[in-house]
């Protein structure tokens, strides 16, 4: 936070790929515990474009993840904005199975201060939720530890162990065995919570 002169992030922030425990039924609605988790950016990252101007700074890159998927991401910060935004175009080709698990692409941020409940937007206002080990619903954003994570059209947020996450894509097993395969796009933002 440049205005307040303080660091708001406590650890690396970004896209993550996990395999969930497939032991439960109806995996489309029930998120399992993470059996394995990786930083998407740990693999080869191909820089496509960079913009450094007075009104916008941005970088566009391509990165593979999972077994068969890849995404092209543009991260940008506009002049005067308190929120970094990511536009992602994802070719999601990872599906779940009982032996390997349920694949999930998510975004994670660890605030510098780990305190208090998570505030989630709901119809007609906000609700405060304690830290829990599963996703909870929010209409478009959640705030915790001085950060706001926004992902319109994505509804599964989690505040656990000092980390705020949002589920972006999942390869659930049932009732539909291939629910989100194919080309997907989304926007998300991370900013300072006042």
XYZ file of C-alpha atoms in Angstrom:
194
model
C 0.000 0.000 0.000
C 1.940 3.024 -1.257
C -0.496 5.520 0.284
C -0.075 4.121 3.805
C 3.583 3.179 3.270
C 3.128 -0.418 4.418
C 3.574 -3.889 2.976
C 0.246 -5.697 2.652
C 1.477 -9.054 1.302
C 3.266 -11.528 3.538
C 4.315 -14.140 0.965
C 4.281 -14.789 -2.780
C 0.884 -14.330 -4.373
C -0.469 -15.931 -7.515
C -2.039 -18.833 -9.338
C -1.816 -22.297 -7.788
C -2.776 -25.764 -8.987
C -3.966 -28.426 -6.559
C -5.256 -31.963 -6.547
C -8.129 -32.440 -4.118
C -9.009 -35.618 -2.273
C -11.583 -37.387 -4.505
C -12.945 -39.519 -1.641
C -16.296 -37.741 -1.414
C -19.225 -38.022 -3.789
C -20.746 -35.076 -5.642
C -17.343 -33.437 -6.083
C -18.980 -30.686 -8.144
C -20.423 -29.275 -4.900
C -18.012 -30.505 -2.224
C -14.406 -29.324 -2.238
C -11.992 -31.892 -0.835
C -8.806 -31.262 1.123
C -5.719 -30.519 -0.954
C -3.530 -33.614 -1.352
C -0.967 -31.815 -3.513
C -0.405 -28.149 -4.353
C 1.986 -26.382 -6.762
C 2.839 -22.843 -7.758
C 1.762 -22.474 -11.397
C 4.651 -20.068 -12.013
C 7.265 -22.647 -10.967
C 7.168 -24.121 -14.477
C 8.348 -22.472 -17.677
C 6.869 -18.998 -18.103
C 6.921 -17.430 -21.577
C 6.898 -13.620 -21.619
C 4.651 -12.340 -24.436
C 4.413 -8.572 -23.891
C 5.304 -5.826 -21.462
C 3.801 -2.334 -21.173
C 5.365 0.390 -19.064
C 3.535 3.658 -19.505
C 2.358 6.562 -17.370
C -1.233 5.260 -17.199
C -0.727 1.497 -17.147
C 1.945 -1.050 -16.404
C 1.261 -4.588 -17.574
C 2.878 -7.887 -18.391
C 1.415 -10.701 -20.498
C 2.737 -14.240 -20.178
C 1.863 -17.842 -20.985
C 2.355 -20.725 -18.578
C 1.489 -24.441 -18.634
C 0.027 -26.095 -15.521
C -1.398 -29.408 -14.415
C -0.960 -32.261 -16.884
C -2.499 -30.783 -20.039
C -3.568 -27.180 -19.362
C -2.121 -23.752 -20.113
C -3.108 -20.132 -19.652
C -2.287 -16.719 -21.001
C -2.397 -14.016 -18.338
C -2.185 -10.232 -18.424
C -1.367 -8.671 -15.050
C -1.891 -4.914 -14.909
C -1.797 -1.957 -12.577
C -3.440 1.262 -13.704
C -2.352 4.691 -12.479
C -4.319 5.670 -9.371
C -5.757 2.174 -8.885
C -5.494 0.380 -5.559
C -6.062 -2.990 -7.218
C -3.812 -5.186 -9.365
C -5.880 -7.018 -12.006
C -5.296 -10.270 -13.850
C -7.107 -11.225 -17.066
C -6.691 -14.927 -17.783
C -7.524 -16.962 -20.865
C -7.278 -20.619 -19.852
C -7.234 -23.772 -21.934
C -8.318 -26.136 -19.126
C -7.743 -29.782 -20.075
C -7.281 -31.434 -16.684
C -10.014 -33.769 -15.516
C -10.400 -35.616 -12.254
C -10.291 -39.307 -11.510
C -10.586 -41.354 -8.326
C -6.894 -42.385 -8.338
C -5.297 -39.008 -9.097
C -7.745 -36.558 -7.518
C -9.805 -33.526 -8.481
C -7.719 -30.830 -10.205
C -8.268 -27.216 -9.186
C -6.821 -23.925 -10.403
C -7.043 -21.252 -7.739
C -5.519 -17.911 -6.786
C -3.946 -17.355 -3.371
C -2.744 -14.312 -1.416
C -1.202 -14.247 2.047
C -1.761 -10.933 3.833
C 1.056 -9.464 5.941
C -1.284 -9.481 8.931
C -3.137 -12.692 9.737
C -5.989 -11.624 11.952
C -9.725 -11.518 12.215
C -12.507 -13.051 10.190
C -13.064 -12.969 6.439
C -15.721 -10.573 5.131
C -17.665 -11.910 2.132
C -20.145 -9.986 0.027
C -23.609 -11.519 0.009
C -26.982 -10.277 -1.239
C -27.772 -6.967 0.485
C -24.469 -6.632 2.319
C -21.559 -8.419 3.970
C -21.143 -11.387 6.298
C -18.139 -12.133 8.497
C -16.907 -15.719 8.467
C -14.219 -17.364 10.599
C -11.251 -19.186 9.068
C -12.388 -22.617 7.826
C -10.824 -25.442 5.812
C -13.357 -25.350 2.978
C -14.693 -22.885 0.426
C -17.469 -20.508 1.455
C -19.704 -18.553 -0.926
C -19.333 -14.884 -1.830
C -20.921 -13.027 -4.731
C -17.777 -11.413 -6.124
C -15.167 -10.746 -3.451
C -13.822 -11.478 0.007
C -11.627 -9.413 2.327
C -9.285 -10.515 5.105
C -6.039 -9.367 6.676
C -6.190 -5.978 4.950
C -6.602 -7.402 1.425
C -9.586 -7.687 -0.906
C -9.662 -10.527 -3.437
C -12.217 -10.067 -6.215
C -13.204 -12.584 -8.892
C -16.577 -11.809 -10.490
C -18.335 -14.988 -11.576
C -16.335 -17.149 -9.126
C -18.003 -17.936 -5.828
C -15.772 -20.248 -3.728
C -13.531 -18.273 -1.341
C -11.439 -19.625 1.517
C -9.726 -17.945 4.481
C -7.513 -20.518 6.202
C -4.080 -20.502 7.857
C -3.588 -16.827 7.041
C -4.223 -17.310 3.306
C -7.091 -15.918 1.216
C -7.984 -17.964 -1.895
C -10.592 -18.158 -4.631
C -11.356 -21.296 -6.666
C -11.193 -20.531 -10.394
C -11.608 -23.870 -12.230
C -12.189 -27.426 -11.021
C -12.221 -30.781 -12.801
C -14.907 -32.389 -10.632
C -15.787 -36.063 -11.096
C -19.502 -36.182 -10.527
C -22.250 -35.768 -11.439
C -20.640 -34.361 -14.636
C -17.213 -35.965 -15.236
C -15.959 -33.121 -17.495
C -17.586 -29.924 -16.169
C -15.093 -27.189 -17.058
C -12.944 -28.616 -19.841
C -12.165 -26.244 -22.681
C -11.504 -22.558 -23.154
C -12.332 -20.393 -20.114
C -11.706 -16.733 -19.293
C -11.915 -14.744 -16.088
C -10.723 -11.560 -14.407
C -9.623 -11.183 -10.838
C -8.211 -8.413 -8.712
C -6.259 -7.991 -5.514
C -6.262 -4.734 -3.607
C -5.938 -3.043 -0.260
C -9.003 -3.328 1.979
C -9.890 -0.131 3.782
